[in-house]
Tab-separated table of C-alpha atoms in Angstrom:
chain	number	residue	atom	x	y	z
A	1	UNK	CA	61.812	59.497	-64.943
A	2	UNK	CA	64.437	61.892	-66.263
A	3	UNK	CA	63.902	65.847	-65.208
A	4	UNK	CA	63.030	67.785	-68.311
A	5	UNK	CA	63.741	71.447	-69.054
A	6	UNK	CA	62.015	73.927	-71.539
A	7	UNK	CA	62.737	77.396	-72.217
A	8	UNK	CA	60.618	80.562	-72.141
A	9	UNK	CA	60.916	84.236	-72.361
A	10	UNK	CA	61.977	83.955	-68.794
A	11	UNK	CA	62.846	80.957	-67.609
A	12	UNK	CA	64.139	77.854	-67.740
A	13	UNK	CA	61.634	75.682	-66.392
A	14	UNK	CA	61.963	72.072	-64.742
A	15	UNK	CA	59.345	69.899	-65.055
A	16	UNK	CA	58.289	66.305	-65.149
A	17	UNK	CA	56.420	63.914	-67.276
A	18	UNK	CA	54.276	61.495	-67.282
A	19	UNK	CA	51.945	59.255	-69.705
A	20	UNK	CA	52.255	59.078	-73.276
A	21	UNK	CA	53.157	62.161	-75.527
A	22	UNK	CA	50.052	61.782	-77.630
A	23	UNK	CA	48.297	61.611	-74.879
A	24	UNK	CA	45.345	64.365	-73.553
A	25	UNK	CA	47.472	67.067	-71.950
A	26	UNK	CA	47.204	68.585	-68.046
A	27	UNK	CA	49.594	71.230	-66.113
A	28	UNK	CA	49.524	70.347	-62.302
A	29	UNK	CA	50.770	73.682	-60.839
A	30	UNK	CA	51.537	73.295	-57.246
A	31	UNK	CA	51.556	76.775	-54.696
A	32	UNK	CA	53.381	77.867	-51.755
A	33	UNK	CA	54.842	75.967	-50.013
A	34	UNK	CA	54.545	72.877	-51.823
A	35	UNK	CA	56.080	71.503	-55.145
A	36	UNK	CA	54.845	68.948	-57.675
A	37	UNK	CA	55.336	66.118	-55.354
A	38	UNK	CA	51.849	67.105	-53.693
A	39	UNK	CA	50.841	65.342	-56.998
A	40	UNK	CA	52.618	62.116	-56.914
A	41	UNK	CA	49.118	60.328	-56.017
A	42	UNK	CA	47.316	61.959	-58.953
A	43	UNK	CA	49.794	61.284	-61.623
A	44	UNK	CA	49.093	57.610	-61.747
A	45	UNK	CA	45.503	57.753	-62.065
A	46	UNK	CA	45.636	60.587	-65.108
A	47	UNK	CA	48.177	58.178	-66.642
A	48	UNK	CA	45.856	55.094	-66.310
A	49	UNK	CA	42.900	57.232	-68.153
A	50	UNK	CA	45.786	58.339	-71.170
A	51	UNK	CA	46.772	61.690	-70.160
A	52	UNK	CA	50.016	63.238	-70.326
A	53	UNK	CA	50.827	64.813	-67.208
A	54	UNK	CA	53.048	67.397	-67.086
A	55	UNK	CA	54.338	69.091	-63.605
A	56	UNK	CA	56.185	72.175	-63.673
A	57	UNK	CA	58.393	73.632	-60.682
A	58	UNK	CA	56.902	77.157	-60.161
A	59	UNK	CA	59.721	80.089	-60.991
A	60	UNK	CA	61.366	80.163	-57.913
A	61	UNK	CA	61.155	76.678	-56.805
A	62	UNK	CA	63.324	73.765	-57.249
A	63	UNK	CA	65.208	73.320	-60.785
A	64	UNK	CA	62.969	76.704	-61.907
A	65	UNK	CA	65.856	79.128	-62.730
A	66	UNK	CA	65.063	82.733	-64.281
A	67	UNK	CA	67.492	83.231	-67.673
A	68	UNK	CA	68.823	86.619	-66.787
A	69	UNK	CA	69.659	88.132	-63.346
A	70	UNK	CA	68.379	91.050	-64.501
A	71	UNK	CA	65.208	89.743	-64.312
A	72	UNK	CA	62.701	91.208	-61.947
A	73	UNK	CA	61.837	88.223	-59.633
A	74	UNK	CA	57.901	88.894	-59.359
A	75	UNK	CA	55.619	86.473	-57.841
A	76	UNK	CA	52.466	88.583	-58.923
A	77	UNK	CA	49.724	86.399	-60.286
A	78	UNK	CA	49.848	87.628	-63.993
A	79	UNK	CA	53.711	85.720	-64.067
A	80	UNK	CA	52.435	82.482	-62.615
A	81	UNK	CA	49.606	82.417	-64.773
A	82	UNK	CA	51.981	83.693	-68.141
A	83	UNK	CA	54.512	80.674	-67.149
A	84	UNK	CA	51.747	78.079	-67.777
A	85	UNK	CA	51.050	79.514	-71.040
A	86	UNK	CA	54.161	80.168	-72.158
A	87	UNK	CA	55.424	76.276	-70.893
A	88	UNK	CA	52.894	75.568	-73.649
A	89	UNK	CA	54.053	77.709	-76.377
A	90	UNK	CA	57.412	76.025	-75.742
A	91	UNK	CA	56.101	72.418	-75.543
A	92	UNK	CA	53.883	73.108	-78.418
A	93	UNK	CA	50.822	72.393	-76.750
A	94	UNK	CA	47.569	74.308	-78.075
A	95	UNK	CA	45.531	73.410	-75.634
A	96	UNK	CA	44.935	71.780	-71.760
A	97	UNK	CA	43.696	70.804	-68.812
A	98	UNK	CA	44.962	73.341	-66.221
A	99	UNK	CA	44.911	72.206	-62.294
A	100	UNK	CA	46.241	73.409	-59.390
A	101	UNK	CA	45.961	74.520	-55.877
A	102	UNK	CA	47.078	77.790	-53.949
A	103	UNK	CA	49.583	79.526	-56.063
A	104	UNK	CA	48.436	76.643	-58.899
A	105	UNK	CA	45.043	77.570	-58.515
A	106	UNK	CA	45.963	81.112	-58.949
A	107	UNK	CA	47.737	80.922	-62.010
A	108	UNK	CA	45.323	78.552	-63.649
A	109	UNK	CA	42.130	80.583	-62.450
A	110	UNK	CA	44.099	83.279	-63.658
A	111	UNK	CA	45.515	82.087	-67.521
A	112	UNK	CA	41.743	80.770	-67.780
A	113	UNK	CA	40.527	83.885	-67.930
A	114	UNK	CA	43.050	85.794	-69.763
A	115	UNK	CA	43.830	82.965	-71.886
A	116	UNK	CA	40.327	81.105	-72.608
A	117	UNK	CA	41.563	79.621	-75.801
A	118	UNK	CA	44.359	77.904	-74.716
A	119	UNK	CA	42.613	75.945	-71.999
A	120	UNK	CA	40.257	72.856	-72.432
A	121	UNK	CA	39.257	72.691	-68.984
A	122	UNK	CA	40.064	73.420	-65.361
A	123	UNK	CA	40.203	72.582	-61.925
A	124	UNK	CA	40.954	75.059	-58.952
A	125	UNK	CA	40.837	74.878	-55.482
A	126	UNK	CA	39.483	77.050	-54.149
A	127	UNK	CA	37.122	78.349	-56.706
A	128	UNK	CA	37.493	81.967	-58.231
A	129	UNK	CA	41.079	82.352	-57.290
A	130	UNK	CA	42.310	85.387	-58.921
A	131	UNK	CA	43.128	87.999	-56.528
A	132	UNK	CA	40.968	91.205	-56.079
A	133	UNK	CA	43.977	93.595	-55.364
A	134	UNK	CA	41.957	96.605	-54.497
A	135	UNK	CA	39.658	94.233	-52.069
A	136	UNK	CA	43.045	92.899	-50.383
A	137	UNK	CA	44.042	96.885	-49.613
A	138	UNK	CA	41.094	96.295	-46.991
A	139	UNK	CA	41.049	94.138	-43.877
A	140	UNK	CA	39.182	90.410	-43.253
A	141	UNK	CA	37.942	88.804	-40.111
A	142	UNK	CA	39.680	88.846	-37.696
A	143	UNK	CA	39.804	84.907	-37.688
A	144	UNK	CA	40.855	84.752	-40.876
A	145	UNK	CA	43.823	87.363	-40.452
A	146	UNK	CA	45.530	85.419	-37.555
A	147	UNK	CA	45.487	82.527	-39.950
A	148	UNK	CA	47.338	84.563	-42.511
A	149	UNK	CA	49.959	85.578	-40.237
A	150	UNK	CA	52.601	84.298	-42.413
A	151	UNK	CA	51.828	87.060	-44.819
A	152	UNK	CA	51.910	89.840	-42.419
A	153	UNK	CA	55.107	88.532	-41.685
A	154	UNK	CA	56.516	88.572	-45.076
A	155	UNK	CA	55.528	92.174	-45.634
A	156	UNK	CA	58.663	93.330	-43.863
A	157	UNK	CA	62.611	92.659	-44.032
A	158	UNK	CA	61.643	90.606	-41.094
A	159	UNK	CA	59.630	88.141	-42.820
A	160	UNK	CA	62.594	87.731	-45.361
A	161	UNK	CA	64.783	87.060	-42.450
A	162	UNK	CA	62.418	84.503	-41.194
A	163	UNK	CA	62.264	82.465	-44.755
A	164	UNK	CA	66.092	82.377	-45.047
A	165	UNK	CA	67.019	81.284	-41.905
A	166	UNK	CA	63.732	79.399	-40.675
A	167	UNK	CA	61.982	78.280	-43.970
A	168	UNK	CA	61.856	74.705	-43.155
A	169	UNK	CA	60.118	75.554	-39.866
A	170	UNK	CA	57.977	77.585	-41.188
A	171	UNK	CA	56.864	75.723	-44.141
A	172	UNK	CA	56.132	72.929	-41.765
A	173	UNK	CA	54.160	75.080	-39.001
A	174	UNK	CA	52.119	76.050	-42.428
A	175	UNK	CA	51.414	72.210	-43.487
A	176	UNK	CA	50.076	71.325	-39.939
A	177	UNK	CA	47.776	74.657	-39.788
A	178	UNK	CA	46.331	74.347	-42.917
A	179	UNK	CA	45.877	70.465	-43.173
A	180	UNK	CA	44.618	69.301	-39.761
A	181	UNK	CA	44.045	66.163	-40.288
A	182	UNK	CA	46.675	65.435	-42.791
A	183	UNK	CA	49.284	62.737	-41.603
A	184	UNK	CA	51.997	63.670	-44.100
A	185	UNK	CA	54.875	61.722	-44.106
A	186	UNK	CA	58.492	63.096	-43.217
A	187	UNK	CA	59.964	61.857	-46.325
A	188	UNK	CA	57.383	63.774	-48.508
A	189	UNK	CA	58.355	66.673	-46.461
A	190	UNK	CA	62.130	66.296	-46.712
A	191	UNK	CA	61.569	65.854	-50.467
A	192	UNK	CA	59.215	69.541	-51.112
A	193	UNK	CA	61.211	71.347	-48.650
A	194	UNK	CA	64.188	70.677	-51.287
A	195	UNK	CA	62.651	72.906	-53.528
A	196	UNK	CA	62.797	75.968	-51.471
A	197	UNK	CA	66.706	75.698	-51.669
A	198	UNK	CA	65.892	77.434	-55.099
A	199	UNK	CA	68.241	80.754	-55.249
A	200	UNK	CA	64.981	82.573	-56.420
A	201	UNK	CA	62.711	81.381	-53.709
A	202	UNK	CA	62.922	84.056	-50.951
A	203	UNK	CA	62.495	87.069	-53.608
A	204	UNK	CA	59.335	85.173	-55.669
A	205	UNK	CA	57.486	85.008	-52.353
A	206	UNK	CA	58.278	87.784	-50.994
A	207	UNK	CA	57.072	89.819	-54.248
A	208	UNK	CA	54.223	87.114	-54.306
A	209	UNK	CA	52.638	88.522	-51.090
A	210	UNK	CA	54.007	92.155	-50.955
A	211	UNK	CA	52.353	92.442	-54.539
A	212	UNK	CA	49.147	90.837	-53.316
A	213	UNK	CA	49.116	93.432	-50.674
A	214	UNK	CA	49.349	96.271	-52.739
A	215	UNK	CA	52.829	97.195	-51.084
A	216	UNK	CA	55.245	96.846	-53.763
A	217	UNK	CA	54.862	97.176	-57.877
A	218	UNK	CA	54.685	94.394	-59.860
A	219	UNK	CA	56.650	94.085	-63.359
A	220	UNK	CA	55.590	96.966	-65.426
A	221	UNK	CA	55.728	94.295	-68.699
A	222	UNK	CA	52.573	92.376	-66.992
A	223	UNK	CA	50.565	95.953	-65.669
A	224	UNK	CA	47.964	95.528	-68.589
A	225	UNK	CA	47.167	91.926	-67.921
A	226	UNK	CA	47.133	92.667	-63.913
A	227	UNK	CA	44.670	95.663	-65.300
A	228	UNK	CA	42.459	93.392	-67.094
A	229	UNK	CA	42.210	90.983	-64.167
A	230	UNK	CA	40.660	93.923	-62.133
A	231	UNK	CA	38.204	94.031	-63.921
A	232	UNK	CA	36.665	90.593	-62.269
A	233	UNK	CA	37.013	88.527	-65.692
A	234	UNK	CA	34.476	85.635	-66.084
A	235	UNK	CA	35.641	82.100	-66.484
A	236	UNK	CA	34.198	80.625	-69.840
A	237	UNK	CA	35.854	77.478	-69.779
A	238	UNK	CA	35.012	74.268	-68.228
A	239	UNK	CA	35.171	73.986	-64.599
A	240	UNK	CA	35.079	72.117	-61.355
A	241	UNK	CA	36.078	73.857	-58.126
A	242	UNK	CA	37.131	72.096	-55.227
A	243	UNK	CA	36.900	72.961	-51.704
A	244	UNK	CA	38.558	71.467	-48.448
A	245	UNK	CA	35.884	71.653	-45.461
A	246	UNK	CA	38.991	71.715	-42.657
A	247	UNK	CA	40.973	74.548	-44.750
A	248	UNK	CA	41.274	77.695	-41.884
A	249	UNK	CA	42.542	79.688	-45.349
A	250	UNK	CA	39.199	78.977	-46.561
A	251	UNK	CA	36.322	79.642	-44.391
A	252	UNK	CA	33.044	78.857	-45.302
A	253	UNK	CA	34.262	77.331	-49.370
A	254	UNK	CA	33.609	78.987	-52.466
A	255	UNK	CA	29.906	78.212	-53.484
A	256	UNK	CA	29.291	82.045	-53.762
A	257	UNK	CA	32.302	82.354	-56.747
A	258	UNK	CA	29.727	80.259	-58.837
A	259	UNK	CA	28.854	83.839	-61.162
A	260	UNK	CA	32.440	83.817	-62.235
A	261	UNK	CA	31.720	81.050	-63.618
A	262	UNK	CA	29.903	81.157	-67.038
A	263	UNK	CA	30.362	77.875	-68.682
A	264	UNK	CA	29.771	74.455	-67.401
A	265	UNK	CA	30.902	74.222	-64.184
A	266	UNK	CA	30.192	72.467	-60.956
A	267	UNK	CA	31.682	72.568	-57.393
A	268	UNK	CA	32.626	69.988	-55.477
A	269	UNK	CA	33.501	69.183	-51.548
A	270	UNK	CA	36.000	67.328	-49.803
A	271	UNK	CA	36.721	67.106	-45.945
A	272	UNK	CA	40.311	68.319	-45.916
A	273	UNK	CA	42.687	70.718	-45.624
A	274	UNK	CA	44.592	72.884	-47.815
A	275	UNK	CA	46.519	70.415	-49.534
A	276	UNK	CA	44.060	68.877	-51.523
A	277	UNK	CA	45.292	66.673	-54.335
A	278	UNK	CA	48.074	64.848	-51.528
A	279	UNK	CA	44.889	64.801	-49.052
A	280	UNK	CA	42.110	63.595	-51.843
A	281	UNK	CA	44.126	62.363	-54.677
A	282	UNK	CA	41.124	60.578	-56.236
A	283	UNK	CA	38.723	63.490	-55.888
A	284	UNK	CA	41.349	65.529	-57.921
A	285	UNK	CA	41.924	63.235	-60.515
A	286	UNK	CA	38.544	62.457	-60.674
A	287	UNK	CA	37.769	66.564	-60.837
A	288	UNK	CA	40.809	66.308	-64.273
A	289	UNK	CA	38.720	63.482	-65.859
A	290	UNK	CA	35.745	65.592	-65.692
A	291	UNK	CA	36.753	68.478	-67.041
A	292	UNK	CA	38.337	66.418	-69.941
A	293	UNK	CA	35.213	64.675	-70.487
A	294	UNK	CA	33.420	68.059	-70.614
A	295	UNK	CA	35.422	69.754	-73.440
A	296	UNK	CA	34.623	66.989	-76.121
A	297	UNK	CA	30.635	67.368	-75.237
């Protein structure tokens, strides 16, 4: 399967795909750190139900590359979620399934809302995941903090320090904490952690997380869609939200996101970890064919 390449405002972006091109389409957006290859177990059964499956590489990842260097390399959620749409506007696609998971989630929570017309259905793990920047300025639990000690660490020159020289170890410390139970395999590993090698990738999640934090400013060209997310947009489109029982990033799921939720939508519960679609391929794809299935009733 030959890389493809379409160009935005921004960026050119890499992607892959599969099924036919009349087929029903889907974005799988993959997060930090992770790339499309999370998918590979998915693909195949969206393909065998006629969809056309298209997987991006997230700016900053892998082929990704930003068109100017003059470019400010933002990770804020208003870009990731503005890169799905505009993928579409250069495809030419009016309208599809959106999927993903961490970062993925994010930016298809997050184009869902902004973007309701553009999106026949979606699935997110883990649920309403469109960051509350003014909540975030404020701290957790302190069980949940220790678990997000990676982005403590990234707030400083430190934590860049850390993902150029030690990004592989890191990345892999983050796979085993957040996926317990999931016996990934050392050539799936070698093949995501390829990605990273992106020249972008330090300065996208660095902003990603410093942004989330409320410690640096995101790209004044996206302030009024970040403004409009604060206002806690509803999700009209429809949904199924996943949840991963042995996820430490996710204590206790998402059932209480349900009132963001105002059209069809239905949660659903897996035991795993962060890494859902590699860990439950056929509750993901199954979770796709659902929300396909809703948008023609």
């Amino acid at each position: 399967m030959a890389l493809k390449k379409a160009t935005t405002p921004v960026l050119e972006i890499a992607y892959y795909e599969h099924g036919p091109a009349t087929g029903w389409p889907v974005i799988l957006a993959h997060g930090f750190p992770y790339d499309i290859h999370l998918y590979d177990d998915v693909v195949p059964l969206l393909v065998a139900q006629g969809a056309r499956v298209i997987l991006p590489y997230v700016r900053g990842y892998g082929p990704t590359r930003f068109l100017s260097p003059s470019t400010m390399r933002t990770g804020q959620q208003a870009a990731l979620a503005s890169d799905l749409i505009d993928l579409m506007n250069a495809l030419n696609i009016e309208k599809a399934v959106l999927a993903g998971f961490d970062w993925g989630g994010l930016a298809s929570c997050v184009a869902s809302a902004l973007w309701p017309e553009r999106v026949a259905g979606l699935v997110s793990y883990a649920g309403y995941d469109v960051v509350d920047r003014a909540r975030q300025r404020l701290s957790f639990a302190p069980s949940l903090e220790c678990v997000m000690w990676y982005q403590h660490l990234f707030q400083g020159e430190r934590g860049r320090d850390a993902l150029v020289r030690n990004r592989r170890e890191i990345c892999r410390i983050l796979w085993q904490q957040w996926s317990p139970t999931w016996a990934f395999s050392e050539s799936l590993f070698d093949e995501v952690v390829k990605s990273f090698d992106n020249p972008d990738f330090v300065d996208v999640v660095l902003h990603c997380y410093r942004h989330v934090f409320g410690n640096v400013e995101g790209d004044p060209a996206l302030e009024p869609l970040e403004e409009r997310l604060a206002q806690n947009l509803k999700i009209t489109v429809p949904t199924v939200t996943l949840d991963g029982t042995l996820d430490p990033l996710k204590p206790g799921g998402s059932a209480s996101h349900a009132e963001m939720f105002t059209g069809r939508h239905e949660l659903r519960v897996e035991n795993v970890g962060h890494a859902f679609p590699a860990e439950a391929p056929a509750a993901f794809a199954d979770a796709v064919l659902t929300v396909h299935h809703w948008s023609f009733e």
